[in-house]
Short mmCIF file of C-alpha atoms in Angstrom, two decimals:
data_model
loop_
_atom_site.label_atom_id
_atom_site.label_comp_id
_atom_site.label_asym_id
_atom_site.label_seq_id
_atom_site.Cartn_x
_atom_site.Cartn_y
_atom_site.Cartn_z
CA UNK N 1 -91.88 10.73 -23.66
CA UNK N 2 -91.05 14.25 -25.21
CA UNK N 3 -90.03 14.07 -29.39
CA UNK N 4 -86.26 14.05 -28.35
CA UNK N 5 -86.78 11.04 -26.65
CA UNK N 6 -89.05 9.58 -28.98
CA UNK N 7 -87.06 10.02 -31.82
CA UNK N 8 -83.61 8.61 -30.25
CA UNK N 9 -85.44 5.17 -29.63
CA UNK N 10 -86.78 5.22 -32.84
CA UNK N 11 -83.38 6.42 -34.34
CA UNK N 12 -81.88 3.18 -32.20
CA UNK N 13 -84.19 0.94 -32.44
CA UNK N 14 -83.82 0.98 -36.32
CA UNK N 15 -79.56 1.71 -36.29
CA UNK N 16 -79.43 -1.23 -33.79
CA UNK N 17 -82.23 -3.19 -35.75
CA UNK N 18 -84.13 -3.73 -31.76
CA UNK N 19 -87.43 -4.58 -31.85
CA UNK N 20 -88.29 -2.67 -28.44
CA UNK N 21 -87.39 0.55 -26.95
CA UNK N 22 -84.13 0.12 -25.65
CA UNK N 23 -84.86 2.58 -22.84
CA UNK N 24 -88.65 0.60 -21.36
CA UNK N 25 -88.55 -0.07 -17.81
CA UNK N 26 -90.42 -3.28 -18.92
CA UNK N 27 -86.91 -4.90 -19.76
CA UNK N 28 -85.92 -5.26 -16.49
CA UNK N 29 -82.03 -5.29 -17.62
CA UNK N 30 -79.31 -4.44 -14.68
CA UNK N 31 -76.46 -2.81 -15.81
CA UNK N 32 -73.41 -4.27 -13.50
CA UNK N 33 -70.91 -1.75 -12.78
CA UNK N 34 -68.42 -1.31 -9.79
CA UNK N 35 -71.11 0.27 -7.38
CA UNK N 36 -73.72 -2.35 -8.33
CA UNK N 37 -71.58 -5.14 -8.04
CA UNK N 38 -70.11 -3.37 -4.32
CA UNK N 39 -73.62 -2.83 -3.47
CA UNK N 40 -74.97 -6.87 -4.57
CA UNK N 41 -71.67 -8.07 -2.60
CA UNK N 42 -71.93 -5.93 0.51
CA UNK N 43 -75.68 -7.16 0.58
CA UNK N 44 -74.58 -10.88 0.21
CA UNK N 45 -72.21 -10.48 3.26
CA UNK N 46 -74.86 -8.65 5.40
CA UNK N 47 -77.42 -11.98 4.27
CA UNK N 48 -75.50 -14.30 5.12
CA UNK N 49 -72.79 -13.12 8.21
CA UNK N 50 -75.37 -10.14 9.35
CA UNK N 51 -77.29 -10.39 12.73
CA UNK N 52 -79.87 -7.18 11.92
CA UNK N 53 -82.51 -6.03 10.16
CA UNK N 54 -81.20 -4.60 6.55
CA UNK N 55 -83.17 -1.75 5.07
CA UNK N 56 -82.93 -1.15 1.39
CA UNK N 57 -84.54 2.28 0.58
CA UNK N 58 -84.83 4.45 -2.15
CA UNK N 59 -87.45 6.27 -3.87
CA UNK N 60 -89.67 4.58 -6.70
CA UNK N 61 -88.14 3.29 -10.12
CA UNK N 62 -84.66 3.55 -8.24
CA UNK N 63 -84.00 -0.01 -9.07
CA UNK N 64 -84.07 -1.74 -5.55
CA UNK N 65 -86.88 -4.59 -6.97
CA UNK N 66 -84.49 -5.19 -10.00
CA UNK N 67 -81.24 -5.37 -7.72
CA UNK N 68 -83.16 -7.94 -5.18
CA UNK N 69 -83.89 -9.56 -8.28
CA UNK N 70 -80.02 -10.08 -9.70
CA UNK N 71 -79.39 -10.51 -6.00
CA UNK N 72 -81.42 -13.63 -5.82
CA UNK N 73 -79.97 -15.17 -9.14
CA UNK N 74 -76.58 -14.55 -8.61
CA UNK N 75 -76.56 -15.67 -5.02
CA UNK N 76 -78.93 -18.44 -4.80
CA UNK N 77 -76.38 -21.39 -4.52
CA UNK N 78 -75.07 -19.53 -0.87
CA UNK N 79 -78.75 -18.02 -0.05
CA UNK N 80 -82.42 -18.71 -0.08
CA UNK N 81 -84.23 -15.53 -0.81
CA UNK N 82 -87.75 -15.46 -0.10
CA UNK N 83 -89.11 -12.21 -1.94
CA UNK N 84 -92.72 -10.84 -2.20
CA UNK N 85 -94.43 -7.35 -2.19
CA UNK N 86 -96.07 -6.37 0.80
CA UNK N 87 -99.10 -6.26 -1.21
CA UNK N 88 -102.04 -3.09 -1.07
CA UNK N 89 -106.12 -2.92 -1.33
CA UNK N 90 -108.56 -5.04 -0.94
CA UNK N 91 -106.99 -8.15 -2.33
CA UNK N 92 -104.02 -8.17 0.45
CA UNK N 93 -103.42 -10.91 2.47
CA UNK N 94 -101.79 -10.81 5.82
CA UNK N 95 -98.00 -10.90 4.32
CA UNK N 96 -96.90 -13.63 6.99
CA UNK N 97 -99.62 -15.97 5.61
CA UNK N 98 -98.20 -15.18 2.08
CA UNK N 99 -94.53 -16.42 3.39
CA UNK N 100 -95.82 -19.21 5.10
CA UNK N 101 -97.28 -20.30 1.54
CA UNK N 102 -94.50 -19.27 0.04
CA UNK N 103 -92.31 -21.92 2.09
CA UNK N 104 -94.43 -24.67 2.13
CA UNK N 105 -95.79 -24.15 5.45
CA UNK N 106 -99.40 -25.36 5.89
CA UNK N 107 -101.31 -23.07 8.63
CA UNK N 108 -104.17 -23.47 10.45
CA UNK N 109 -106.60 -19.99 9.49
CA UNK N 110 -107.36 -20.02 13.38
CA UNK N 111 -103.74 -19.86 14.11
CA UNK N 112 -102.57 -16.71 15.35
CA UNK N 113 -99.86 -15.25 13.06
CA UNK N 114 -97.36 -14.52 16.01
CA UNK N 115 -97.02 -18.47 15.92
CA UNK N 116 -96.95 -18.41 11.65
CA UNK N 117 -93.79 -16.41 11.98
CA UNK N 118 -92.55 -18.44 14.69
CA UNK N 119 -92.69 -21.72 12.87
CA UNK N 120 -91.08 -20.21 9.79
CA UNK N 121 -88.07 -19.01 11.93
CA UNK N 122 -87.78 -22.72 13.38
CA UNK N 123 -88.13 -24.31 9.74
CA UNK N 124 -85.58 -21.83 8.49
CA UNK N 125 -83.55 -22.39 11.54
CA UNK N 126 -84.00 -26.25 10.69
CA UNK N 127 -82.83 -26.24 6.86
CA UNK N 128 -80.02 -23.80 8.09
CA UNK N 129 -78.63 -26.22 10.27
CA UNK N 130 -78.91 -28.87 7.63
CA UNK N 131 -77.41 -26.85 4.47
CA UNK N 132 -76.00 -23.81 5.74
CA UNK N 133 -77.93 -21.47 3.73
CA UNK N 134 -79.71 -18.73 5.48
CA UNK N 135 -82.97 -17.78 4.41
CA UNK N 136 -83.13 -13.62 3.25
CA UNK N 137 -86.60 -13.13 3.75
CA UNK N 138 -87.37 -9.45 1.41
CA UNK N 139 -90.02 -7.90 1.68
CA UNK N 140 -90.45 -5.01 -1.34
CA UNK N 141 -92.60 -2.27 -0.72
CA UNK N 142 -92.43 -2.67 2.94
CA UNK N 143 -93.97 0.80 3.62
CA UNK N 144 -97.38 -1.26 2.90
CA UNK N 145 -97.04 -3.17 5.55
CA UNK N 146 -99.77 -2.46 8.27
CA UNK N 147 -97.93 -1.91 11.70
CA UNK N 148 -98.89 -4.97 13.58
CA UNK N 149 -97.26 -7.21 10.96
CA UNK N 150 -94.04 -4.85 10.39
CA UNK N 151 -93.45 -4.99 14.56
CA UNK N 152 -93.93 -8.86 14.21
CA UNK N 153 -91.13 -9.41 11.56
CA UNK N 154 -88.65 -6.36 13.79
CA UNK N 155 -89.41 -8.95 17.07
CA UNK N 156 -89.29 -12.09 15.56
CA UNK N 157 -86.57 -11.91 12.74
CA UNK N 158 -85.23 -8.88 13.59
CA UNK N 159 -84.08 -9.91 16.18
CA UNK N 160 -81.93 -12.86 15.57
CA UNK N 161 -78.70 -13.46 16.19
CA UNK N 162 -75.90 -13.98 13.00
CA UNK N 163 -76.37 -17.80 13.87
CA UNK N 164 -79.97 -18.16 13.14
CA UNK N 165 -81.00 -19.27 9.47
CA UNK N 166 -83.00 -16.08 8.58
CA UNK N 167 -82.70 -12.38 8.36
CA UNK N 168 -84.87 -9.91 7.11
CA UNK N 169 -84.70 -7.25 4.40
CA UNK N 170 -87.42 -4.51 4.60
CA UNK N 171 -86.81 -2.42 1.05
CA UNK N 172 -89.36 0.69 0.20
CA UNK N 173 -89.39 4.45 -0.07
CA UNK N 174 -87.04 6.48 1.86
CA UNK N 175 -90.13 6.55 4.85
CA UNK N 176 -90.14 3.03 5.74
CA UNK N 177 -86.80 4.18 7.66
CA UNK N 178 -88.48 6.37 9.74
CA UNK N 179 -91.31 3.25 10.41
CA UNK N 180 -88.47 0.89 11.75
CA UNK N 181 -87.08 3.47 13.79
CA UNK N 182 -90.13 3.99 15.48
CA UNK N 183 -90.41 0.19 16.96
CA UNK N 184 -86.50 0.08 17.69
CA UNK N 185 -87.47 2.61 20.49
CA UNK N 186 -89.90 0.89 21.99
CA UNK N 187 -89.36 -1.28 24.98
#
């Protein structure tokens, strides 16, 4: 932070009496105005009408984790939204493992993950039919995810229809675009 910067926290900080710099990206705040709350709506009817994959893109500190963030609170009682970061280095785990965790699925380490993803789909499918709430399965930082598990997700829940109870949101970079696009023209 240059001294111009510096100095107008400081000088707020002690007008407003704040005890932390009302400009850290550590606050996590999400300011609502109309194209926020057009983009948080539009993504609500795409999650729960939509029959494709939805791609939320932009380039880093844009705000796309903090808006699938307000997303989830605000929409929770009409959607289940099962977030997680696709994860990097040498502590990653295959990310369909970390949803099946994340869902209360208990797998088999033997068990191929093609069949992981397609028990999830069924279970989602399942507490769909019984609630009504679709399942928004995000992904964050999706240009992480190795190739073999990105084409998985596209076939599987990609390629639902608008009455199954999932549908997937792939949110990164601006290059994870370019990534999907390459699987949508294969046969």
């Amino acid at each position: 932070m240059g001294p111009k910067e510096s100095s107008l926290s400081e000088e707020l900080k002690q007008k407003l009496a704040l005890s932390v710099d009302p400009f850290s990206y550590s606050l996590n705040v999400f300011y609502e105005g109309a194209q926020r709350k057009h983009n948080l709506e539009t993504l609500r009817h795409l999650s729960i009408f939509g029959d494709m994959v939805l791609l939320l893109t932009g380039e880093e500190g844009a705000g796309k984790t903090t808006l699938i963030q307000r997303f989830a609170k605000v929409f929770s009682p009409e959607i289940t939204v099962m977030s997680f970061s696709a994860g990097s280095g040498s502590d990653r785990i295959n990310s369909i493992l970390r949803l099946a965790s994340l869902s209360g699925i208990e797998v088999d380490a033997q068990e191929p993950v093609a069949d992981v993803l397609d028990k999830l789909v069924g279970k989602y499918h399942s507490d769909y039919e019984k609630t009504g709430k679709r399942v928004l399965v995000v992904i964050d930082d999706a240009e992480g995810l190795p190739e073999d598990e990105l084409e998985l997700y596209l076939a599987s829940i990609g390629s639902l229809d608008a009455g199954s109870g999932s549908v997937l949101l792939l949110s990164g970079v601006p290059s994870l675009i370019h990534r999907v696009a390459q699987f949508s023209g294969r046969d």
